[in-house]
Coordinates of C-alpha atoms and ligand atoms in Angstrom, one line a residue:
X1 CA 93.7 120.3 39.4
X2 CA 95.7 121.7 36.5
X3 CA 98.9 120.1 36.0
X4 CA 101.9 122.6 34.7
X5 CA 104.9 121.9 33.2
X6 CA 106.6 124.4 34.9
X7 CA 105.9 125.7 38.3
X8 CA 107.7 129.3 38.9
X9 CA 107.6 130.7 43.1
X10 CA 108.2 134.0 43.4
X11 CA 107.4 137.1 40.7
X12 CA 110.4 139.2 41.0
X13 CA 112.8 140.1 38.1
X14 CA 114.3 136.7 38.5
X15 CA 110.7 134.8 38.3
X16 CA 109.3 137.1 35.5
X17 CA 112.6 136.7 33.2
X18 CA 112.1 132.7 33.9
X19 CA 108.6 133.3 32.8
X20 CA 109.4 134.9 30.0
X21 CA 111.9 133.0 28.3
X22 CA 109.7 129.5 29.3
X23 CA 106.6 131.2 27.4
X24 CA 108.6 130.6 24.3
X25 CA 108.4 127.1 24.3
X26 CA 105.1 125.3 24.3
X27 CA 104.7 124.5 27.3
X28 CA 102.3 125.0 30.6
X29 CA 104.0 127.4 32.7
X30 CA 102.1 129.5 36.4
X31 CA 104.3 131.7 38.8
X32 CA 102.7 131.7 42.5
X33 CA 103.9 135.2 43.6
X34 CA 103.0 136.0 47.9
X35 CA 102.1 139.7 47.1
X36 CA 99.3 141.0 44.8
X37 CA 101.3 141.8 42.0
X38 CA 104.8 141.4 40.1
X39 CA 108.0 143.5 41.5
X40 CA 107.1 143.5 45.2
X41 CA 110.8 142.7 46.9
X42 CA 114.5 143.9 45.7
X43 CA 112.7 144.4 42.4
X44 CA 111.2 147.0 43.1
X45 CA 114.0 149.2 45.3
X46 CA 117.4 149.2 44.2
X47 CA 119.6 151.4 42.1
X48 CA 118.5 150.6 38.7
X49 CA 121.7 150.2 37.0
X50 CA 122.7 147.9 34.0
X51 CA 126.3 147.3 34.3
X52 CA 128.4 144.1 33.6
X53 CA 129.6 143.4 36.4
X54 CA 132.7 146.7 36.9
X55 CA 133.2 145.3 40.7
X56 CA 132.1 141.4 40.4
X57 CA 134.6 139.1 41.7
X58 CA 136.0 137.2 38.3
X59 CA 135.5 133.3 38.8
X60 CA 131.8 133.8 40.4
X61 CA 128.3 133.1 39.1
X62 CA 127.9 136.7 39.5
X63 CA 130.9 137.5 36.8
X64 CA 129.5 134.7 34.6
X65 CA 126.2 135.8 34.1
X66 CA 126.6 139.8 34.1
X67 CA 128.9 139.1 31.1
X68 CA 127.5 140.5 28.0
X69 CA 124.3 141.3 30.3
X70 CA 123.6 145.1 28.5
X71 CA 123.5 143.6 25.1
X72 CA 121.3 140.9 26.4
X73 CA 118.8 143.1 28.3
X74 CA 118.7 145.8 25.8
X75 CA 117.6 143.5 23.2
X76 CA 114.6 142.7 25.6
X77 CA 113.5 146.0 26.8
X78 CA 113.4 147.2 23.2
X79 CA 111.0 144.3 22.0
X80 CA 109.2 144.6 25.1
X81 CA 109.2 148.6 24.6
X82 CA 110.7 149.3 28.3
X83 CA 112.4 152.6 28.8
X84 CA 115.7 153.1 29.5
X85 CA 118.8 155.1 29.7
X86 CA 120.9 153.6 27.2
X87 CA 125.2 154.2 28.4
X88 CA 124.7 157.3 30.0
X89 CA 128.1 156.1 31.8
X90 CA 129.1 155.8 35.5
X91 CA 132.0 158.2 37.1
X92 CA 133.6 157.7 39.8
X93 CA 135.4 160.3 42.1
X94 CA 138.9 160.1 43.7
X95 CA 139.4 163.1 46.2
X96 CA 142.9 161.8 47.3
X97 CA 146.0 160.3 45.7
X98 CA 145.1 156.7 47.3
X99 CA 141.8 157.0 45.9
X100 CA 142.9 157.3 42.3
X101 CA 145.3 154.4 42.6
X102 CA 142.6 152.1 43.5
X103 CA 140.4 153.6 40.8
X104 CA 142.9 153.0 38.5
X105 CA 143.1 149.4 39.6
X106 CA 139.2 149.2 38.8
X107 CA 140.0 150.2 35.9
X108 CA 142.9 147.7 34.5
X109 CA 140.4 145.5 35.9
X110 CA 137.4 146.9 33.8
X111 CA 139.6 146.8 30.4
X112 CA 140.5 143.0 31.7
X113 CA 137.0 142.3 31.6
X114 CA 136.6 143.8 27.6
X115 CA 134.6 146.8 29.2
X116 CA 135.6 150.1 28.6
X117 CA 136.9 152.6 30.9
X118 CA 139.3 155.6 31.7
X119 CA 140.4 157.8 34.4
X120 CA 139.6 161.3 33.9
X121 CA 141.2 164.7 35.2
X122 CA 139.9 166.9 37.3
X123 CA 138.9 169.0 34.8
X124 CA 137.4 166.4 32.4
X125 CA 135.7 165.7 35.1
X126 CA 134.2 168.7 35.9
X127 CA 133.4 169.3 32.2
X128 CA 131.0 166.2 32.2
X129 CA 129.8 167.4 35.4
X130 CA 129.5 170.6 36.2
X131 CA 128.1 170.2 40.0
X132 CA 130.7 167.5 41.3
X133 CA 132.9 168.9 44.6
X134 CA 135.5 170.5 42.5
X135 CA 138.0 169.3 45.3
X136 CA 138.1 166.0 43.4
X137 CA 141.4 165.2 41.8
X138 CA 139.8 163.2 39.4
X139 CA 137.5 160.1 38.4
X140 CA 137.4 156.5 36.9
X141 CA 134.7 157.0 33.8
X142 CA 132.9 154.0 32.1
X143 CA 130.3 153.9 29.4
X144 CA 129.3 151.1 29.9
X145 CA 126.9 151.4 32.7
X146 CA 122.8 151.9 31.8
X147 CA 120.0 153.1 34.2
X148 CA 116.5 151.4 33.8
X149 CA 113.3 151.2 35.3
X150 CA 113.8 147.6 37.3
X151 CA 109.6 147.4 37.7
X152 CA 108.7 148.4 34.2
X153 CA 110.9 145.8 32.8
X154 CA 109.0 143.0 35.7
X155 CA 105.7 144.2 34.4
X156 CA 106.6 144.0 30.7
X157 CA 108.4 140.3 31.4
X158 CA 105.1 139.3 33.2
X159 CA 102.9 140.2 30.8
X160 CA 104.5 139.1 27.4
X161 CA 104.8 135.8 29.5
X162 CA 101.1 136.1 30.1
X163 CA 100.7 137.2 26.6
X164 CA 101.9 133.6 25.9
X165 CA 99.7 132.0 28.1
X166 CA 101.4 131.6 31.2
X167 CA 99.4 131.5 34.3
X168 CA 100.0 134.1 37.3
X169 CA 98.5 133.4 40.7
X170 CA 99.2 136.0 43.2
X171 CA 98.4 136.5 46.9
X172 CA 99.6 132.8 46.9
X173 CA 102.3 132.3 49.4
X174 CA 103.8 128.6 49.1
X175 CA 104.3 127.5 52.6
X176 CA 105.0 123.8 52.1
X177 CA 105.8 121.2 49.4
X178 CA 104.8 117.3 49.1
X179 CA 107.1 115.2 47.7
X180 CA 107.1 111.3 46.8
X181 CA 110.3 109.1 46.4
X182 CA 112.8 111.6 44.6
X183 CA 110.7 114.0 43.2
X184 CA 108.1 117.4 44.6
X185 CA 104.5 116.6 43.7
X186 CA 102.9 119.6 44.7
X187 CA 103.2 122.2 46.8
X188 CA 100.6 124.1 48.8
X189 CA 99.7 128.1 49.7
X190 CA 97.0 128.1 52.5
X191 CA 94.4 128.5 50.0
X192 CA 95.4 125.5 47.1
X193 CA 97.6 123.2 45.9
X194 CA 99.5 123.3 42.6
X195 CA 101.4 120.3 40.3
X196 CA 103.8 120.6 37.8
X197 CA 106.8 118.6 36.4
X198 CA 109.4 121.3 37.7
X199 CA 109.5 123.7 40.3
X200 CA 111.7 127.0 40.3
X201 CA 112.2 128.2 43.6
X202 CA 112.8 132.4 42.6
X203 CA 111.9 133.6 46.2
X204 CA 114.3 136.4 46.4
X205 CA 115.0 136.7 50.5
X206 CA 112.5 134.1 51.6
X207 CA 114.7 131.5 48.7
X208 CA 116.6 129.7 51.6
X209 CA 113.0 128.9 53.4
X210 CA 111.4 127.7 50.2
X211 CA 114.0 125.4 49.3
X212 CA 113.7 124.2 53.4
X213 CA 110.7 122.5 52.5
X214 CA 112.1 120.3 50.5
X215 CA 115.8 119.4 52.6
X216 CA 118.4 120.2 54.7
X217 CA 119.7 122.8 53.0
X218 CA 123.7 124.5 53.3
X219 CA 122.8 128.0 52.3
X220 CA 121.5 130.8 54.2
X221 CA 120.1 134.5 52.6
X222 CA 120.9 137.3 55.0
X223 CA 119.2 140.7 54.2
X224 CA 121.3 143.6 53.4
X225 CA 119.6 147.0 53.8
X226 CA 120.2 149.5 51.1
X227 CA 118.8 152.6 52.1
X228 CA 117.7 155.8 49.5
X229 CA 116.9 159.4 48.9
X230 CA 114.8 160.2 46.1
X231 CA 114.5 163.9 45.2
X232 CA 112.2 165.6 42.7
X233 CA 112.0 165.6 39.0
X234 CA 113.2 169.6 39.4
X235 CA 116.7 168.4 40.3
X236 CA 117.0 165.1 38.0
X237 CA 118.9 167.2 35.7
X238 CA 121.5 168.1 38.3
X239 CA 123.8 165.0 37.0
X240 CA 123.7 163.3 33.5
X241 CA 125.7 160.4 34.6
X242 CA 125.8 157.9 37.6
X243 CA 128.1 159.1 40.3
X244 CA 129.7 157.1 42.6
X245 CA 132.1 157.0 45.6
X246 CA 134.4 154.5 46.0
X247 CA 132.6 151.1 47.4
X248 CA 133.7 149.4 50.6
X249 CA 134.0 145.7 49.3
X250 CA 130.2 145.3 49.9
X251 CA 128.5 147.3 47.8
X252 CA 130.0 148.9 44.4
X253 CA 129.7 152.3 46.4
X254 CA 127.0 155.2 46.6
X255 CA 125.5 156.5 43.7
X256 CA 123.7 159.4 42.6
X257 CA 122.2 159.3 39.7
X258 CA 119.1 160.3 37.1
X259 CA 116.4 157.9 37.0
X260 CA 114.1 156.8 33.8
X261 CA 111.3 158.6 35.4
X262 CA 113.2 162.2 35.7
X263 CA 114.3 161.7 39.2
X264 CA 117.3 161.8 41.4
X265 CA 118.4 158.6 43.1
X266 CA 121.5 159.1 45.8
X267 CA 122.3 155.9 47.9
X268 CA 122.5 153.0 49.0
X269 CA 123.6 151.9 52.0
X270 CA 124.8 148.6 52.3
X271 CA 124.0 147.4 56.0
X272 CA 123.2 143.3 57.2
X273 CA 120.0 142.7 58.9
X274 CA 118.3 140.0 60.6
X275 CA 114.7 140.9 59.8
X276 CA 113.5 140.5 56.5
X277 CA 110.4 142.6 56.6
X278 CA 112.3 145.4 57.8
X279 CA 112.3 147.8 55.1
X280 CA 112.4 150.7 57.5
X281 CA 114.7 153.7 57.0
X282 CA 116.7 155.6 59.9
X283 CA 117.9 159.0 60.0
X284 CA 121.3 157.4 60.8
X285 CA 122.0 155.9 58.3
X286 CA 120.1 158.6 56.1
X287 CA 122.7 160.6 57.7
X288 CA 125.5 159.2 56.9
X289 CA 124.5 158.9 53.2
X290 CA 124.2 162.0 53.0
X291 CA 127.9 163.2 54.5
X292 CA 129.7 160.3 53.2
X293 CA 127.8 160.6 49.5
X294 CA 126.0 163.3 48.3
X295 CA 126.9 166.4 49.4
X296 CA 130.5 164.8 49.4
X297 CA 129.8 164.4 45.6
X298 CA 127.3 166.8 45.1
X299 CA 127.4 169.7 47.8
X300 CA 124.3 172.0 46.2
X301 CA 122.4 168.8 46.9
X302 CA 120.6 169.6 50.1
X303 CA 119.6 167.0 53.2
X304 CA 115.7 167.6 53.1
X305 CA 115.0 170.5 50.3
X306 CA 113.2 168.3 47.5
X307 CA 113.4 165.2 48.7
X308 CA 110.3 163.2 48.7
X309 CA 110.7 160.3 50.1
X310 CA 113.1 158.1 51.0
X311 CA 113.1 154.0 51.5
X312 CA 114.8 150.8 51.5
X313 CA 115.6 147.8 49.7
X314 CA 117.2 144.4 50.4
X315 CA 119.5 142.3 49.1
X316 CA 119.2 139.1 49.2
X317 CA 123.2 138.3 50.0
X318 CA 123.9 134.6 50.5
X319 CA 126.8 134.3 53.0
X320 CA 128.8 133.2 50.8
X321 CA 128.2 136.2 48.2
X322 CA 127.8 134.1 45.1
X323 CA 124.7 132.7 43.2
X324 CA 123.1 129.9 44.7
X325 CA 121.6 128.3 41.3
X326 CA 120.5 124.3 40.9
X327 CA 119.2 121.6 41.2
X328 CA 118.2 120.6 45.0
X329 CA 120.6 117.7 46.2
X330 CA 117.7 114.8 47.1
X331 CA 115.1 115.6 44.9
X332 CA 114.9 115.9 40.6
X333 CA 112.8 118.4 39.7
X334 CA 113.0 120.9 41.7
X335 CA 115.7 123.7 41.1
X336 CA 117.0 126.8 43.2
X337 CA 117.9 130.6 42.1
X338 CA 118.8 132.3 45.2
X339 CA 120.8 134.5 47.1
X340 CA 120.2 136.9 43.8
X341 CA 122.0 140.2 44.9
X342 CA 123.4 142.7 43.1
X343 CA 123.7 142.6 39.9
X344 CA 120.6 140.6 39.5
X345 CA 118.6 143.1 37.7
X346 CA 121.5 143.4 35.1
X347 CA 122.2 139.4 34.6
X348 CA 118.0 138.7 34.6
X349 CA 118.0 137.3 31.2
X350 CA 121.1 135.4 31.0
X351 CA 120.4 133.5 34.4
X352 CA 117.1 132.8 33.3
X353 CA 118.5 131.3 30.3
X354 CA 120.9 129.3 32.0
X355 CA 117.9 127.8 34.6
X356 CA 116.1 126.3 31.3
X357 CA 119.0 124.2 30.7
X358 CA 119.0 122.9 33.9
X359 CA 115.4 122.3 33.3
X360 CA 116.1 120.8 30.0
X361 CA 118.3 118.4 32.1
X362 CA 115.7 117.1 34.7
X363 CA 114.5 115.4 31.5
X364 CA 110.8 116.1 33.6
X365 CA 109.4 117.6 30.6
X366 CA 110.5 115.8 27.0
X367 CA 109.3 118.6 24.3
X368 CA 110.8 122.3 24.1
X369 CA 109.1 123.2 21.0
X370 CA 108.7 126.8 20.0
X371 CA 104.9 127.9 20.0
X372 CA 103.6 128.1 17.1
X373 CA 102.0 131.6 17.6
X374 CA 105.0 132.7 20.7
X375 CA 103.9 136.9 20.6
X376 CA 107.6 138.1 20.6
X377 CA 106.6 141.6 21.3
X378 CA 104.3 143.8 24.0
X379 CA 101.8 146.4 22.1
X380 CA 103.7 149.7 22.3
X381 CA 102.1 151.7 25.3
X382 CA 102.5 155.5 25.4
X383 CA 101.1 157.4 28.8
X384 CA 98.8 160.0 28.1
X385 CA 101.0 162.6 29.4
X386 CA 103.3 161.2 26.4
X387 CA 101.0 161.6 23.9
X388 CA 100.8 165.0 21.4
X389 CA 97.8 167.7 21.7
X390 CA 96.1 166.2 19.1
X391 CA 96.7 162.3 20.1
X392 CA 95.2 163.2 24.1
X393 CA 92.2 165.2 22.5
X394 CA 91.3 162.7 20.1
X395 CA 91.6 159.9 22.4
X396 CA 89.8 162.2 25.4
X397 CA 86.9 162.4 22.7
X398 CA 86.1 159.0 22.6
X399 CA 86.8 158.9 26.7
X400 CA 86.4 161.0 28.9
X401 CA 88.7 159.4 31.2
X402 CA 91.6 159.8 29.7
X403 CA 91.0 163.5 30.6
X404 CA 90.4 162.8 34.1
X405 CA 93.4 163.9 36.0
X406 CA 93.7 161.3 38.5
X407 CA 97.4 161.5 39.8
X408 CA 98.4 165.3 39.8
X409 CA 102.1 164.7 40.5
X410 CA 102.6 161.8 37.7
X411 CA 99.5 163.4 35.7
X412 CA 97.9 160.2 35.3
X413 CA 94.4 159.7 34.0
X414 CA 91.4 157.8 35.3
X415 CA 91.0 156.1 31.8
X416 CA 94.5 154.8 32.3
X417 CA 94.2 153.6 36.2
X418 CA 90.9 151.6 34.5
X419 CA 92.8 150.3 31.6
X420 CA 95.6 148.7 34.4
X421 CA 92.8 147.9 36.4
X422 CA 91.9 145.1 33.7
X423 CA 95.0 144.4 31.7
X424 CA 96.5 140.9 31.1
X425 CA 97.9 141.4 34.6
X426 CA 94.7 143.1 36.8
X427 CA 96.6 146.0 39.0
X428 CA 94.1 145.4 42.0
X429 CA 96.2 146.9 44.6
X430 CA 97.3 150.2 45.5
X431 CA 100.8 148.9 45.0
X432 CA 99.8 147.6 42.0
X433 CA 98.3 150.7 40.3
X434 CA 101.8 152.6 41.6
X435 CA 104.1 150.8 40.1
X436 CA 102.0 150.2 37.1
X437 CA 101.3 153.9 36.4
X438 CA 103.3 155.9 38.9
X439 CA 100.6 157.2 40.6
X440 CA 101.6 158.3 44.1
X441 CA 105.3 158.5 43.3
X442 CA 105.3 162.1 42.9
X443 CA 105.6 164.8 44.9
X444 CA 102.4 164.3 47.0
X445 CA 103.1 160.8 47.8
X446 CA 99.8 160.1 47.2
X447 CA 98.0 162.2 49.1
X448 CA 96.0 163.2 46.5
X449 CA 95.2 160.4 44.3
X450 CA 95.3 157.5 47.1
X451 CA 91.1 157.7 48.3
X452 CA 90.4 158.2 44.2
X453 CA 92.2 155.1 43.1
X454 CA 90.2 153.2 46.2
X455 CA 87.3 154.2 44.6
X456 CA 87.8 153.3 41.0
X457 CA 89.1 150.3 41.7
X458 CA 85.8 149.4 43.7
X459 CA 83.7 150.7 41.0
X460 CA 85.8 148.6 38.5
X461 CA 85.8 145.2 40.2
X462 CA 83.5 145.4 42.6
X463 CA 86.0 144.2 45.9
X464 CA 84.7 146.1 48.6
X465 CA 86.5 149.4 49.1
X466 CA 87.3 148.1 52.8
X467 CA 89.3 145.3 51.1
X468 CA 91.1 147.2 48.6
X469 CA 94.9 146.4 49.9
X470 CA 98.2 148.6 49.7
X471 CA 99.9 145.2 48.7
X472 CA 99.7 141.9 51.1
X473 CA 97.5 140.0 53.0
X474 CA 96.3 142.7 56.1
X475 CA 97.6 145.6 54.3
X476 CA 94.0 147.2 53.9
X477 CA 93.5 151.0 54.3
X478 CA 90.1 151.2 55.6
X479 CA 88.2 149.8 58.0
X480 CA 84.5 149.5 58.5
X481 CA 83.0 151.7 61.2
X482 CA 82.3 149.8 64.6
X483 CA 78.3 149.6 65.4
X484 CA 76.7 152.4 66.1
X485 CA 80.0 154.7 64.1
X486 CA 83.2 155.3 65.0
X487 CA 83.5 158.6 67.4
X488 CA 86.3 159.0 68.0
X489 CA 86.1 162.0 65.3
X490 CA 83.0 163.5 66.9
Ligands
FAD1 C1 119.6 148.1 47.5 C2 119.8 147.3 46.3 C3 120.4 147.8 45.1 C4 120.6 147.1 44.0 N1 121.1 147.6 42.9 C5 121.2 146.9 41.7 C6 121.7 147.5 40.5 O1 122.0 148.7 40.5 N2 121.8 146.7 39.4 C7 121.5 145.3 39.5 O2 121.6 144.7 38.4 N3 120.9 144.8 40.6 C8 120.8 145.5 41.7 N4 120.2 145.0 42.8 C9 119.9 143.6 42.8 C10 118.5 143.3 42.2 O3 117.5 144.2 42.6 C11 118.1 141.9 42.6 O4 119.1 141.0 42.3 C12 116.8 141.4 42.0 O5 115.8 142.3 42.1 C13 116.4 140.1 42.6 O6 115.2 139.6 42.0 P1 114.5 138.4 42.6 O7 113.4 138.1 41.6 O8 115.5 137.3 42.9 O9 113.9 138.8 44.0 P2 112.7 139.7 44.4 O10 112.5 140.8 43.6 O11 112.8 139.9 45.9 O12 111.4 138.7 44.2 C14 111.2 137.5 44.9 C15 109.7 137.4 45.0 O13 109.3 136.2 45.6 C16 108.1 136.4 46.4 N5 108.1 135.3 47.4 C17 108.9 135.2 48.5 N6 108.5 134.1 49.2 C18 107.5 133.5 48.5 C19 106.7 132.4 48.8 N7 106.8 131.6 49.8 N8 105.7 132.1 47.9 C20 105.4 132.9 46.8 N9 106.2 134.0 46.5 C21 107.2 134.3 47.4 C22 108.3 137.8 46.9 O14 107.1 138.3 47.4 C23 109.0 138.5 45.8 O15 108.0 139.1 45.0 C24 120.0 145.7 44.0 C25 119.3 145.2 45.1 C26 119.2 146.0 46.2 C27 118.3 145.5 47.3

């Protein structure tokens, strides 16, 4: 059994960023991730924003480690060639006198903080944006406030991590650990057993059962549901900036806003849960998003014309509403990151950063060299659709994939779905090839492309098309008929 230095649970934003910043250092690093492939929990639904923290309770880990977060993370997604939308800025509408007082209050709070920020009039306002309610009396405006794509920059982490050699095992759900004396020795998924010197336990929602198996432990993650409407690329352009509503001390209030992709993003709801599998939306509370947010912010935006989907995400809010990062109390080499809620995306580097420390200080592993040949940067990646007339025909030449239309909505090519199919990180899944490529997050929803990708990624690797999952364990789309057929279509 290989023994690793450095044992990482869990493949979200948080385990990828610890993977990447390990793979620096020559060292033997795996993640053990429960799904098929990288960005399967809150990474992969929330509201993509970088901020630094505009409504983070000073004195928290949460403060600390969104601090500086947009220089930090900008730095990364432009080595690791991840797009984003670099300050388009974040406004936030009063439509009542009370309303502006406490947005001015965000903002003396926002300057305290060395970000930058203003109110605006009604009519500055409505200058920037032309489609807010003009019964507004005016907003709180900061720059400082990015949009990003939360699974591109997972993927990218993951695979300049692998790039440097780290090892990713997915469909491995850790279910127990063994210890000896004061230290874990290994622990197990159903399938295998893994060593290493130090553990990282980065299992977003499931964090407070992970770190169960190795003590009593004093912290508890309770979902919170964020629910969202995502409308078509033809209305992305109906706002420039992110829009808010005043927040209700849970959540930094409901956004609208453009995504990377072209898109228009307008929630979240900020509701606790007991179940964490339920990722399920309701027209309630799609309801009151809609009444209490957008057409409150935006009123052309309709309830059902152009939406295409809509869907949930959950935060992974420790009671107490703070970080939960360090070392377990009974045992040395094994250290927690949970409870890692909002802004987690933002502060993924610079928590990371801080974890290696606190692996430095298990003193488990002596050398933190540099590697020698550490590949700093991803090759640059364009899509097809990206690429001039003369770039698609030349490479369509040598391919004829890459003119095969695969994805109508996302317009993405069969060469492409085979090139994910064996890159560093093998998309095997249906999830996988979605969030790799986009295909099935257009318009269709998949309808189209869905039974193709099946089949490509059966002729590719050879899994049996009855095996080819959406994501997890039990997650398969087809079934082989019962003898004799199935007729219930006859
Ligand atoms: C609605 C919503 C809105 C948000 N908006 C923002 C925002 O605008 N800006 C911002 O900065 N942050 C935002 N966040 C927060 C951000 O999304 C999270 O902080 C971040 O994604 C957490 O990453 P993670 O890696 O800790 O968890 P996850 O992404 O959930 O990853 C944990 C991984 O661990 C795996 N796992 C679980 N148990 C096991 C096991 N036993 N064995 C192996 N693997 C396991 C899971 O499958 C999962 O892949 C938002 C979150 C939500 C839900």
């Amino acid at each position: 059994m290989k023994k690793y230095d450095v044992l990482i649970i869990g493949a979200g934003i948080i385990g990828c960023s610890l993977a990447y910043e390990l793979a620096k250092y020559d060292l033997e690093i795996a993640v053990l991730e429960k799904t098929s492939y990288v960005a399967s929990g809150a990474t992969k639904a929330n509201s993509a924003m970088l901020h630094e923290g505009l409504s983070t309770k000073p004195g928290t880990l949460r403060a600390k480690f969104v601090k500086n977060s947009r220089k930090l993370l900008t730095e990364v997604m432009d080595k690791l060639h991840v797009p984003y939308k670099e300050g388009i800025g974040l406004i936030t509408v009063a439509f009542n006198e009370q309303e502006l007082e406490l947005l001015k209050k965000q903002r003396d709070d926002a300057l305290e903080n060395g970000l930058d920020a203003r109110i605006l009039s009604k009519e500055e306002t409505l200058k920037l944006e032309p489609n807010i309610n003009s019964g507004i009396i005016g907003a709180f405006y900061s720059k400082s406030v990015s949009v990003i794509g939360p699974y591109e920059l997972c993927i990218a982490l993951a695979e300049n991590a692998s790039y440097n050699k780290t090892d990713f095992y997915f469909n491995e759900e850790v279910i127990s650990v063994e210890k000896y004396q004061n230290r874990v020795i290994k622990v197990k998924t159903k399938q295998n057993e893994y060593q290493a010197k130090i553990y990282i336990n980065a299992a977003g929602l499931y964090s407070d059962t992970v770190a169960s198996f190795v003590e009593d432990i004093d912290f508890r993650i309770q979902p919170r549901k964020g629910e969202y409407f995502l409308y078509d690329k033809k209305y992305g352009s109906t706002v420039s900036h992110v829009i808010s509503v005043l927040g209700n001390g849970k959540s930094k209030g409901m956004i609208v806003l453009p995504t990377i992709h072209g898109n228009l993003l307008a929630g979240s709801s900020a509701v606790s849960i007991d179940d964490k599998e339920d990722k399920g939306t309701t027209k309630e509370t799609l309801d009151m998003i809609y009444q209490e947010a957008i057409s409150k912010m935006i009123p052309s935006l309709s309830r059902t014309e152009g939406v295409i989907t809509c869907f949930a995400g959950l935060r992974a809010s420790e009671v107490n509403e703070d970080y939960i990062i360090g070392k377990a109390k009974t045992v040395k080499n094994f250290i927690n990151v949970a409870g890692i809620q909002s802004p987690g995306l933002s502060s993924c580097i610079a928590i990371a950063r801080y974890v290696i420390e606190l692996c430095k200080q298990t003193q488990e592993v002596e050398l933190w060299n540099i590697k020698n040949n550490y590949i700093a940067e991803n090759p640059p990646y364009k899509r097809i659709v990206e690429l001039n007339e003369d770039e698609a025909n030349d490479l369509i030449r040598k391919n004829a994939d890459y003119g095969e239309i695969i994805c109508r909505c996302e317009l993405v090519t069969k060469g492409e779905i085979i090139d994910a199919i064996h890159s560093i990180i093998p998309a095997t899944s249906i999830d996988a090839i979605k969030r790799k490529l986009r295909c099935g997050m257009g318009r269709c929803q998949g309808g189209f492309c869905l039974e193709r990708i099946i089949k490509i990624i059966h002729e590719e690797t050879g899994i049996d098309m009855v095996e080819i999952r959406k994501d997890c364990v039990g997650s398969n789309y087809l079934i082989k008929p019962s003898k004799g057929g199935d007729k219930s279509h006859d």
